[in-house]
mmCIF file of C-alpha atoms in Angstrom:
data_model
loop_
_atom_site.group_PDB
_atom_site.id
_atom_site.type_symbol
_atom_site.label_atom_id
_atom_site.label_comp_id
_atom_site.label_asym_id
_atom_site.label_seq_id
_atom_site.Cartn_x
_atom_site.Cartn_y
_atom_site.Cartn_z
ATOM 1 C CA MET A 97 27.720 -19.157 16.252
ATOM 2 C CA LYS A 98 28.909 -16.119 14.328
ATOM 3 C CA THR A 99 30.147 -18.380 11.519
ATOM 4 C CA VAL A 100 26.868 -20.307 11.452
ATOM 5 C CA ARG A 101 24.874 -17.082 11.414
ATOM 6 C CA SER A 102 26.975 -15.683 8.565
ATOM 7 C CA LEU A 103 26.518 -18.916 6.615
ATOM 8 C CA LEU A 104 22.725 -19.014 6.985
ATOM 9 C CA HIS A 105 22.227 -15.295 6.442
ATOM 10 C CA GLY A 106 24.464 -15.239 3.372
ATOM 11 C CA GLU A 107 22.770 -18.243 1.754
ATOM 12 C CA ILE A 108 19.276 -16.889 2.440
ATOM 13 C CA ILE A 109 20.071 -13.379 1.196
ATOM 14 C CA ARG A 110 21.523 -14.727 -2.057
ATOM 15 C CA ALA A 111 18.548 -17.044 -2.608
ATOM 16 C CA VAL A 112 15.987 -14.338 -1.800
ATOM 17 C CA THR A 113 17.746 -11.905 -4.147
ATOM 18 C CA PHE A 114 17.779 -14.466 -6.956
ATOM 19 C CA VAL A 115 14.083 -15.318 -6.505
ATOM 20 C CA GLY A 116 13.139 -11.644 -6.226
ATOM 21 C CA ILE A 117 14.959 -10.742 -9.436
ATOM 22 C CA GLY A 118 13.222 -13.596 -11.244
ATOM 23 C CA PHE A 119 9.759 -12.532 -10.107
ATOM 24 C CA LEU A 120 10.541 -8.872 -10.777
ATOM 25 C CA ALA A 121 11.684 -9.592 -14.329
ATOM 26 C CA LEU A 122 8.467 -11.516 -14.990
ATOM 27 C CA PHE A 123 6.222 -8.746 -13.654
ATOM 28 C CA LEU A 124 8.135 -6.029 -15.501
ATOM 29 C CA PHE A 125 7.791 -7.979 -18.748
ATOM 30 C CA PHE A 126 4.006 -8.068 -18.329
ATOM 31 C CA ASP A 127 3.984 -4.359 -17.441
ATOM 32 C CA LEU A 128 6.015 -3.526 -20.540
ATOM 33 C CA VAL A 129 3.712 -5.553 -22.808
ATOM 34 C CA ASP A 130 0.717 -3.765 -21.290
ATOM 35 C CA GLU A 131 2.382 -0.359 -21.598
ATOM 36 C CA LEU A 132 3.330 -0.865 -25.255
ATOM 37 C CA GLN A 133 -0.361 -0.562 -26.068
ATOM 38 C CA ASN A 134 -0.222 3.077 -24.970
ATOM 39 C CA LEU A 135 2.505 3.881 -27.481
ATOM 40 C CA SER A 136 0.088 3.979 -30.402
ATOM 41 C CA ARG A 137 -2.798 5.426 -28.375
ATOM 42 C CA LEU A 138 -0.752 8.323 -26.969
ATOM 43 C CA ALA A 139 1.627 8.758 -29.891
ATOM 44 C CA GLY A 140 -0.111 11.970 -30.888
ATOM 45 C CA GLN A 141 0.656 13.451 -27.453
ATOM 46 C CA GLY A 142 4.379 12.635 -27.776
ATOM 47 C CA TYR A 143 4.412 9.429 -25.723
ATOM 48 C CA LYS A 144 7.466 7.452 -26.853
ATOM 49 C CA LEU A 145 9.266 4.221 -26.000
ATOM 50 C CA GLN A 146 11.606 5.867 -23.492
ATOM 51 C CA HIS A 147 8.593 7.198 -21.599
ATOM 52 C CA ALA A 148 7.053 3.726 -21.474
ATOM 53 C CA LEU A 149 10.306 2.204 -20.236
ATOM 54 C CA PHE A 150 10.666 4.880 -17.570
ATOM 55 C CA PHE A 151 7.061 4.389 -16.447
ATOM 56 C CA VAL A 152 7.611 0.633 -16.158
ATOM 57 C CA ALA A 153 10.837 1.233 -14.209
ATOM 58 C CA LEU A 154 8.905 3.387 -11.741
ATOM 59 C CA LYS A 155 6.805 0.327 -10.880
ATOM 60 C CA ILE A 156 9.850 -1.545 -9.557
ATOM 61 C CA PRO A 157 9.562 -0.364 -5.904
ATOM 62 C CA ALA A 158 5.869 -1.318 -5.736
ATOM 63 C CA HIS A 159 6.575 -4.761 -7.185
ATOM 64 C CA VAL A 160 9.507 -5.308 -4.821
ATOM 65 C CA TYR A 161 7.259 -4.404 -1.884
ATOM 66 C CA GLU A 162 4.532 -6.807 -3.000
ATOM 67 C CA LEU A 163 6.867 -9.679 -3.892
ATOM 68 C CA PHE A 164 9.334 -9.422 -1.018
ATOM 69 C CA PRO A 165 7.564 -11.726 1.519
ATOM 70 C CA ILE A 166 6.933 -14.523 -0.963
ATOM 71 C CA SER A 167 10.509 -14.173 -2.268
ATOM 72 C CA VAL A 168 11.705 -14.562 1.322
ATOM 73 C CA LEU A 169 9.605 -17.716 1.684
ATOM 74 C CA ILE A 170 10.763 -19.366 -1.553
ATOM 75 C CA GLY A 171 14.410 -18.425 -1.055
ATOM 76 C CA CYS A 172 14.482 -19.599 2.546
ATOM 77 C CA ILE A 173 12.674 -22.864 1.737
ATOM 78 C CA PHE A 174 15.214 -23.584 -0.982
ATOM 79 C CA VAL A 175 18.136 -22.924 1.375
ATOM 80 C CA MET A 176 16.669 -24.969 4.240
ATOM 81 C CA ALA A 177 15.751 -27.883 1.970
ATOM 82 C CA ARG A 178 19.157 -27.898 0.288
ATOM 83 C CA LEU A 179 20.949 -27.841 3.639
ATOM 84 C CA ALA A 180 18.778 -30.733 4.824
ATOM 85 C CA GLN A 181 19.359 -32.746 1.645
ATOM 86 C CA SER A 182 23.130 -32.345 1.833
ATOM 87 C CA SER A 183 23.087 -33.083 5.614
ATOM 88 C CA GLU A 184 24.767 -29.720 6.272
ATOM 89 C CA PHE A 185 21.986 -28.709 8.623
ATOM 90 C CA THR A 186 22.426 -31.992 10.505
ATOM 91 C CA ILE A 187 26.100 -31.117 10.967
ATOM 92 C CA LEU A 188 25.132 -27.653 12.211
ATOM 93 C CA ARG A 189 22.736 -29.219 14.708
ATOM 94 C CA THR A 190 25.484 -31.538 15.908
ATOM 95 C CA GLY A 191 27.713 -28.512 16.354
ATOM 96 C CA GLY A 192 25.229 -26.935 18.757
ATOM 97 C CA LEU A 193 22.593 -25.254 16.571
ATOM 98 C CA GLY A 194 19.476 -26.053 18.571
ATOM 99 C CA PRO A 195 15.904 -25.364 17.423
ATOM 100 C CA LEU A 196 15.537 -22.124 19.378
ATOM 101 C CA LYS A 197 18.931 -20.880 18.225
ATOM 102 C CA ALA A 198 18.028 -21.643 14.627
ATOM 103 C CA LEU A 199 14.722 -19.812 15.044
ATOM 104 C CA SER A 200 16.365 -16.780 16.683
ATOM 105 C CA THR A 201 19.030 -16.678 13.952
ATOM 106 C CA LEU A 202 16.350 -16.484 11.271
ATOM 107 C CA MET A 203 14.372 -13.903 13.260
ATOM 108 C CA LYS A 204 17.373 -11.564 13.366
ATOM 109 C CA LEU A 205 17.604 -11.696 9.596
ATOM 110 C CA GLY A 206 13.836 -11.379 9.435
ATOM 111 C CA LEU A 207 13.954 -8.059 11.289
ATOM 112 C CA VAL A 208 16.236 -6.726 8.556
ATOM 113 C CA PHE A 209 13.747 -7.908 5.936
ATOM 114 C CA VAL A 210 10.904 -6.276 7.886
ATOM 115 C CA ALA A 211 12.706 -2.924 8.027
ATOM 116 C CA LEU A 212 13.598 -3.105 4.331
ATOM 117 C CA THR A 213 10.020 -3.971 3.356
ATOM 118 C CA PHE A 214 8.645 -1.100 5.427
ATOM 119 C CA LEU A 215 11.073 1.445 3.941
ATOM 120 C CA ILE A 216 10.330 0.355 0.382
ATOM 121 C CA GLY A 217 6.569 0.285 0.907
ATOM 122 C CA ASP A 218 6.366 3.530 2.861
ATOM 123 C CA TYR A 219 8.843 5.718 1.012
ATOM 124 C CA ALA A 220 10.183 4.329 -2.271
ATOM 125 C CA ALA A 221 6.927 2.882 -3.640
ATOM 126 C CA PRO A 222 4.693 5.946 -2.951
ATOM 127 C CA TRP A 223 7.317 8.309 -4.387
ATOM 128 C CA ALA A 224 7.732 6.204 -7.526
ATOM 129 C CA GLU A 225 3.955 5.919 -7.850
ATOM 130 C CA ARG A 226 3.615 9.693 -7.736
ATOM 131 C CA GLN A 227 6.336 10.140 -10.341
ATOM 132 C CA GLY A 228 4.622 7.636 -12.605
ATOM 133 C CA VAL A 229 1.302 9.439 -12.224
ATOM 134 C CA LEU A 230 2.980 12.766 -12.981
ATOM 135 C CA LEU A 231 4.569 11.263 -16.097
ATOM 136 C CA LYS A 232 1.281 9.851 -17.350
ATOM 137 C CA THR A 233 -0.666 13.062 -16.747
ATOM 138 C CA ARG A 234 1.690 14.901 -19.114
ATOM 139 C CA PHE A 235 0.314 12.813 -21.973
ATOM 140 C CA GLN A 236 -3.187 11.618 -21.077
ATOM 141 C CA GLY A 237 -4.456 14.331 -18.741
ATOM 142 C CA ASN A 238 -5.144 14.448 -15.027
ATOM 143 C CA LEU A 239 -6.637 11.731 -12.873
ATOM 144 C CA THR A 240 -10.413 11.592 -12.651
ATOM 145 C CA VAL A 241 -13.008 9.474 -10.847
ATOM 146 C CA GLY A 242 -15.990 8.737 -13.056
ATOM 147 C CA GLN A 243 -17.918 11.718 -14.382
ATOM 148 C CA THR A 244 -18.240 13.586 -11.092
ATOM 149 C CA GLY A 245 -14.658 13.510 -9.818
ATOM 150 C CA ALA A 246 -13.547 13.003 -6.230
ATOM 151 C CA TRP A 247 -15.674 14.114 -3.273
ATOM 152 C CA LEU A 248 -14.273 15.033 0.136
ATOM 153 C CA LYS A 249 -15.775 16.387 3.315
ATOM 154 C CA GLU A 250 -14.383 18.616 6.062
ATOM 155 C CA ARG A 251 -15.673 20.246 9.225
ATOM 156 C CA GLN A 252 -14.366 23.639 10.318
ATOM 157 C CA GLY A 253 -15.912 24.809 13.563
ATOM 158 C CA ARG A 254 -19.655 25.068 12.987
ATOM 159 C CA ARG A 255 -19.360 24.893 9.227
ATOM 160 C CA HIS A 256 -19.333 21.844 6.982
ATOM 161 C CA PHE A 257 -17.728 21.713 3.565
ATOM 162 C CA ALA A 258 -18.350 19.290 0.710
ATOM 163 C CA VAL A 259 -15.518 19.537 -1.808
ATOM 164 C CA ASN A 260 -15.544 18.221 -5.361
ATOM 165 C CA VAL A 261 -12.377 17.924 -7.456
ATOM 166 C CA ARG A 262 -12.968 16.841 -11.047
ATOM 167 C CA SER A 263 -9.324 16.037 -11.880
ATOM 168 C CA PHE A 264 -6.007 15.864 -10.060
ATOM 169 C CA ASP A 265 -2.441 15.380 -11.306
ATOM 170 C CA GLY A 266 -1.480 13.235 -8.317
ATOM 171 C CA ILE A 267 0.961 15.841 -6.946
ATOM 172 C CA SER A 268 -0.671 19.186 -6.103
ATOM 173 C CA HIS A 269 -2.534 20.686 -9.080
ATOM 174 C CA MET A 270 -6.314 20.346 -9.433
ATOM 175 C CA GLU A 271 -8.930 21.336 -12.006
ATOM 176 C CA ASN A 272 -12.644 22.202 -11.804
ATOM 177 C CA ILE A 273 -13.002 22.627 -8.045
ATOM 178 C CA ARG A 274 -16.336 23.145 -6.294
ATOM 179 C CA ILE A 275 -16.579 23.911 -2.567
ATOM 180 C CA HIS A 276 -20.040 23.786 -0.930
ATOM 181 C CA GLU A 277 -20.381 25.364 2.515
ATOM 182 C CA PHE A 278 -23.175 24.374 4.923
ATOM 183 C CA ASN A 279 -24.141 25.331 8.459
ATOM 184 C CA GLU A 280 -24.988 22.911 11.268
ATOM 185 C CA GLU A 281 -28.626 22.748 10.103
ATOM 186 C CA GLY A 282 -27.529 21.620 6.659
ATOM 187 C CA GLN A 283 -28.448 24.895 4.931
ATOM 188 C CA LEU A 284 -26.330 25.894 1.959
ATOM 189 C CA LEU A 285 -24.352 29.033 2.693
ATOM 190 C CA ALA A 286 -21.921 29.389 -0.193
ATOM 191 C CA ILE A 287 -20.550 27.773 -3.326
ATOM 192 C CA THR A 288 -17.031 28.498 -4.480
ATOM 193 C CA THR A 289 -15.842 27.338 -7.888
ATOM 194 C CA ALA A 290 -12.445 27.565 -9.527
ATOM 195 C CA PRO A 291 -11.116 26.131 -12.799
ATOM 196 C CA LEU A 292 -7.625 25.672 -11.343
ATOM 197 C CA GLY A 293 -6.177 25.159 -7.881
ATOM 198 C CA LYS A 294 -3.107 24.006 -6.021
ATOM 199 C CA VAL A 295 -2.797 22.246 -2.683
ATOM 200 C CA GLY A 296 -0.606 24.265 -0.340
ATOM 201 C CA ALA A 297 0.389 24.084 3.306
ATOM 202 C CA GLY A 298 -2.821 24.614 5.289
ATOM 203 C CA ALA A 299 -4.717 26.148 2.358
ATOM 204 C CA TRP A 300 -5.772 25.625 -1.238
ATOM 205 C CA GLN A 301 -4.651 28.287 -3.687
ATOM 206 C CA LEU A 302 -7.593 28.800 -6.046
ATOM 207 C CA GLN A 303 -7.211 30.694 -9.316
ATOM 208 C CA GLN A 304 -9.992 32.636 -11.048
ATOM 209 C CA ALA A 305 -12.324 31.678 -8.207
ATOM 210 C CA GLU A 306 -15.985 32.665 -8.127
ATOM 211 C CA GLU A 307 -17.707 32.802 -4.733
ATOM 212 C CA LYS A 308 -21.494 32.833 -4.414
ATOM 213 C CA SER A 309 -22.923 33.334 -0.926
ATOM 214 C CA ILE A 310 -26.404 33.086 0.558
ATOM 215 C CA ARG A 311 -27.231 35.083 3.670
ATOM 216 C CA VAL A 312 -30.530 34.671 5.499
ATOM 217 C CA GLY A 313 -31.724 37.678 7.502
ATOM 218 C CA ALA A 314 -33.930 37.862 10.595
ATOM 219 C CA ALA A 315 -37.069 37.592 8.503
ATOM 220 C CA LYS A 316 -37.600 34.304 6.730
ATOM 221 C CA ASP A 317 -38.018 35.985 3.367
ATOM 222 C CA ALA A 318 -34.911 38.169 3.773
ATOM 223 C CA VAL A 319 -32.433 36.228 1.677
ATOM 224 C CA GLN A 320 -29.434 37.987 0.220
ATOM 225 C CA TYR A 321 -27.362 36.626 -2.647
ATOM 226 C CA THR A 322 -23.861 37.891 -3.257
ATOM 227 C CA ALA A 323 -21.263 36.960 -5.860
ATOM 228 C CA ALA A 324 -17.596 37.835 -6.012
ATOM 229 C CA LYS A 325 -14.724 36.929 -8.295
ATOM 230 C CA HIS A 326 -11.124 36.539 -7.173
ATOM 231 C CA ALA A 327 -8.058 36.219 -9.333
ATOM 232 C CA LYS A 328 -6.471 34.308 -6.455
ATOM 233 C CA LEU A 329 -8.190 32.967 -3.365
ATOM 234 C CA ASP A 330 -6.705 31.018 -0.462
ATOM 235 C CA TRP A 331 -9.186 28.593 1.074
ATOM 236 C CA PRO A 332 -7.961 27.391 4.505
ATOM 237 C CA THR A 333 -8.271 23.618 4.857
ATOM 238 C CA GLU A 334 -6.528 20.611 6.341
ATOM 239 C CA ILE A 335 -7.190 18.510 3.242
ATOM 240 C CA SER A 336 -3.737 17.626 1.922
ATOM 241 C CA ALA A 337 -2.629 16.452 -1.502
ATOM 242 C CA ASP A 338 -2.422 12.882 -0.181
ATOM 243 C CA MET A 339 -6.049 13.054 0.937
ATOM 244 C CA VAL A 340 -7.124 14.194 -2.511
ATOM 245 C CA ALA A 341 -4.988 11.461 -4.057
ATOM 246 C CA ALA A 342 -6.552 8.905 -1.712
ATOM 247 C CA ALA A 343 -9.970 9.733 -3.135
ATOM 248 C CA VAL A 344 -8.583 9.191 -6.636
ATOM 249 C CA LEU A 345 -5.850 6.569 -6.218
ATOM 250 C CA SER A 346 -5.775 3.264 -4.375
ATOM 251 C CA PRO A 347 -5.050 3.751 -0.641
ATOM 252 C CA ASP A 348 -2.358 1.066 -0.667
ATOM 253 C CA ARG A 349 -0.094 3.531 -2.489
ATOM 254 C CA MET A 350 -0.155 6.039 0.384
ATOM 255 C CA GLN A 351 2.404 6.395 3.139
ATOM 256 C CA THR A 352 1.405 4.927 6.478
ATOM 257 C CA TRP A 353 1.382 8.304 8.244
ATOM 258 C CA GLU A 354 -0.615 9.994 5.469
ATOM 259 C CA LEU A 355 -3.051 7.094 5.458
ATOM 260 C CA PHE A 356 -3.454 7.447 9.227
ATOM 261 C CA LYS A 357 -4.151 11.184 8.903
ATOM 262 C CA TYR A 358 -6.704 10.592 6.159
ATOM 263 C CA MET A 359 -8.345 7.871 8.245
ATOM 264 C CA ARG A 360 -8.636 10.290 11.178
ATOM 265 C CA HIS A 361 -9.936 12.977 8.833
ATOM 266 C CA LEU A 362 -12.753 10.707 7.635
ATOM 267 C CA ALA A 363 -13.625 9.661 11.185
ATOM 268 C CA SER A 364 -13.724 13.271 12.420
ATOM 269 C CA ASN A 365 -16.152 14.144 9.624
ATOM 270 C CA GLN A 366 -18.476 11.194 10.369
ATOM 271 C CA GLN A 367 -17.493 9.347 7.197
ATOM 272 C CA ASN A 368 -16.953 5.620 6.797
ATOM 273 C CA ALA A 369 -13.220 4.936 7.188
ATOM 274 C CA GLN A 370 -13.429 1.132 7.361
ATOM 275 C CA ARG A 371 -11.599 0.555 4.072
ATOM 276 C CA TYR A 372 -8.781 2.917 4.979
ATOM 277 C CA GLU A 373 -8.462 1.567 8.511
ATOM 278 C CA ILE A 374 -8.028 -1.964 7.127
ATOM 279 C CA GLU A 375 -5.446 -0.709 4.628
ATOM 280 C CA PHE A 376 -3.618 1.159 7.385
ATOM 281 C CA TRP A 377 -3.316 -1.952 9.540
ATOM 282 C CA ARG A 378 -2.333 -3.987 6.479
ATOM 283 C CA LYS A 379 0.571 -1.621 5.885
ATOM 284 C CA VAL A 380 1.528 -2.025 9.539
ATOM 285 C CA PHE A 381 1.388 -5.833 9.534
ATOM 286 C CA TYR A 382 2.499 -6.564 5.967
ATOM 287 C CA PRO A 383 6.252 -6.112 6.623
ATOM 288 C CA LEU A 384 5.902 -8.498 9.582
ATOM 289 C CA SER A 385 4.815 -11.210 7.152
ATOM 290 C CA CYS A 386 8.519 -11.651 6.340
ATOM 291 C CA LEU A 387 8.903 -13.128 9.835
ATOM 292 C CA VAL A 388 5.956 -15.429 9.151
ATOM 293 C CA MET A 389 7.587 -16.603 5.918
ATOM 294 C CA LEU A 390 10.843 -17.437 7.711
ATOM 295 C CA VAL A 391 8.985 -19.402 10.383
ATOM 296 C CA MET A 392 7.144 -21.312 7.657
ATOM 297 C CA ALA A 393 10.434 -22.192 5.930
ATOM 298 C CA LEU A 394 12.383 -23.373 8.974
ATOM 299 C CA PRO A 395 10.648 -26.790 9.360
ATOM 300 C CA PHE A 396 11.960 -27.763 5.910
ATOM 301 C CA ALA A 397 15.432 -27.977 7.440
ATOM 302 C CA TYR A 398 14.253 -30.872 9.640
ATOM 303 C CA LEU A 399 12.880 -32.988 6.796
ATOM 304 C CA HIS A 400 14.737 -35.985 5.360
ATOM 305 C CA PHE A 401 15.056 -35.513 1.625
ATOM 306 C CA ARG A 402 15.840 -38.087 -0.971
ATOM 307 C CA SER A 403 17.060 -37.352 -4.470
ATOM 308 C CA GLY A 404 14.350 -35.577 -6.478
ATOM 309 C CA GLN A 405 12.117 -34.806 -3.486
ATOM 310 C CA ILE A 406 13.362 -31.288 -2.864
ATOM 311 C CA ALA A 407 11.472 -29.794 -5.824
ATOM 312 C CA GLY A 408 8.149 -31.143 -4.580
ATOM 313 C CA HIS A 409 8.632 -29.768 -1.085
ATOM 314 C CA VAL A 410 9.704 -26.382 -2.420
ATOM 315 C CA PHE A 411 6.647 -26.305 -4.663
ATOM 316 C CA GLY A 412 4.448 -27.089 -1.663
ATOM 317 C CA GLY A 413 6.010 -24.207 0.234
ATOM 318 C CA VAL A 414 5.403 -21.898 -2.718
ATOM 319 C CA LEU A 415 1.728 -22.867 -2.733
ATOM 320 C CA ALA A 416 1.571 -22.105 0.983
ATOM 321 C CA GLY A 417 3.026 -18.647 0.346
ATOM 322 C CA ILE A 418 0.577 -17.966 -2.468
ATOM 323 C CA SER A 419 -2.315 -19.099 -0.289
ATOM 324 C CA PHE A 420 -1.120 -16.659 2.396
ATOM 325 C CA ALA A 421 -1.165 -13.788 -0.104
ATOM 326 C CA LEU A 422 -4.619 -14.768 -1.366
ATOM 327 C CA LEU A 423 -5.980 -15.132 2.156
ATOM 328 C CA ASN A 424 -4.534 -11.747 3.066
ATOM 329 C CA ASN A 425 -6.462 -10.084 0.225
ATOM 330 C CA LEU A 426 -9.590 -12.127 0.922
ATOM 331 C CA PHE A 427 -9.687 -11.057 4.570
ATOM 332 C CA SER A 428 -9.417 -7.411 3.516
ATOM 333 C CA PHE A 429 -12.439 -7.586 1.214
ATOM 334 C CA VAL A 430 -14.547 -9.719 3.545
ATOM 335 C CA GLY A 431 -13.605 -7.598 6.568
ATOM 336 C CA ASN A 432 -14.664 -4.469 4.731
ATOM 337 C CA LEU A 433 -17.996 -5.995 3.713
ATOM 338 C CA GLN A 434 -18.726 -7.545 7.113
ATOM 339 C CA ASN A 435 -17.429 -4.550 9.087
ATOM 340 C CA TRP A 436 -14.895 -6.591 11.047
ATOM 341 C CA GLN A 437 -12.412 -5.045 13.442
ATOM 342 C CA PRO A 438 -9.782 -3.474 11.132
ATOM 343 C CA TRP A 439 -6.650 -4.474 13.045
ATOM 344 C CA LEU A 440 -7.882 -8.042 13.506
ATOM 345 C CA THR A 441 -8.825 -8.289 9.832
ATOM 346 C CA ALA A 442 -5.317 -7.275 8.809
ATOM 347 C CA ALA A 443 -3.516 -9.402 11.401
ATOM 348 C CA ALA A 444 -5.611 -12.587 11.176
ATOM 349 C CA PRO A 445 -3.800 -14.221 8.190
ATOM 350 C CA ALA A 446 -0.366 -13.587 9.710
ATOM 351 C CA LEU A 447 -1.481 -14.879 13.114
ATOM 352 C CA LEU A 448 -3.084 -17.960 11.576
ATOM 353 C CA TYR A 449 -0.068 -18.898 9.470
ATOM 354 C CA SER A 450 2.320 -18.110 12.314
ATOM 355 C CA ALA A 451 0.421 -20.532 14.562
ATOM 356 C CA ILE A 452 0.441 -23.229 11.869
ATOM 357 C CA SER A 453 4.161 -22.688 11.197
ATOM 358 C CA LEU A 454 5.122 -22.811 14.878
ATOM 359 C CA LEU A 455 3.001 -25.939 15.324
ATOM 360 C CA GLY A 456 4.734 -27.583 12.365
ATOM 361 C CA PHE A 457 8.135 -26.546 13.660
ATOM 362 C CA TRP A 458 7.340 -27.922 17.129
ATOM 363 C CA TRP A 459 6.131 -31.210 15.607
ATOM 364 C CA MET A 460 9.195 -31.557 13.386
ATOM 365 C CA VAL A 461 11.564 -30.914 16.276
ATOM 366 C CA LEU A 462 9.865 -33.530 18.468
ATOM 367 C CA ARG A 463 10.184 -36.100 15.678
ATOM 368 C CA GLN A 464 13.975 -35.804 15.597
#
């Protein structure tokens, strides 16, 4: 069985690599064409061709993460169909490769694909995304959200804080920061503004900060206003750079652990975290879709192919993989709108296609 396992794993890995490189080259070509438009627009800021090429190269991990499951499906379908057409798989079955052994052999390789997908999506892709953002901000300025910037909320004991960041470089530096402090009754207690700031460990380091406070005395009319300026001011907070980036960037570019912390942060401050909870569970279940793709491809090994039929079956498998990707995105949007259970919203497409694949595999095995 070691020889059979090496044969199947080697063929599938080579096919998946070939398909992945093809898809990656296509996506990078489109990215480069799109990025060439910035050469003339940002030429005055020193943006050159080497910067555009480097920015496009930084998108490789994200594309690999997105394309890996469908590359696994297409590559495995091609291998299974080719083995069936040449009767090699029939010989392997005669030599003792039963249905469950074939399934377990693919699942072992699938676990490697799952681990690789998780590592790329949780470490390589977020890091490359940050580097790309940092590169772009050198030429076109910091990230902004509309005209008001990003808004965040935090609770510290009996105080509530509403924080506004107008622009962020995606790493740690912020501009035009406003921090509004309220008590439990919703009364405004203080406003702190700073033109520049940096996210540190457990605190924001504000520069040239101006703090305006309102203190209400025992009498209702006894209101005291105070103002103070600080060259440097440390504001203690648990809002990290990833949380600020999450309010500016798409949450699918965050690490799973950082996304979980931001989700808990929103929930603890009575904010709607539905979108981030769905994205968190998507990042948990998305690597497992490689197993689903392998299960979908295995029944092709039990088909009887004639000359010229293999292309049609492979094309049908590709359409099934594309439909899985579309359904995965559709469930995310609909689940967010309809307030479905986040984990079920993220897992439903994989569970549905796994059931269909196992049913097809069971039917194909019984036919033999």
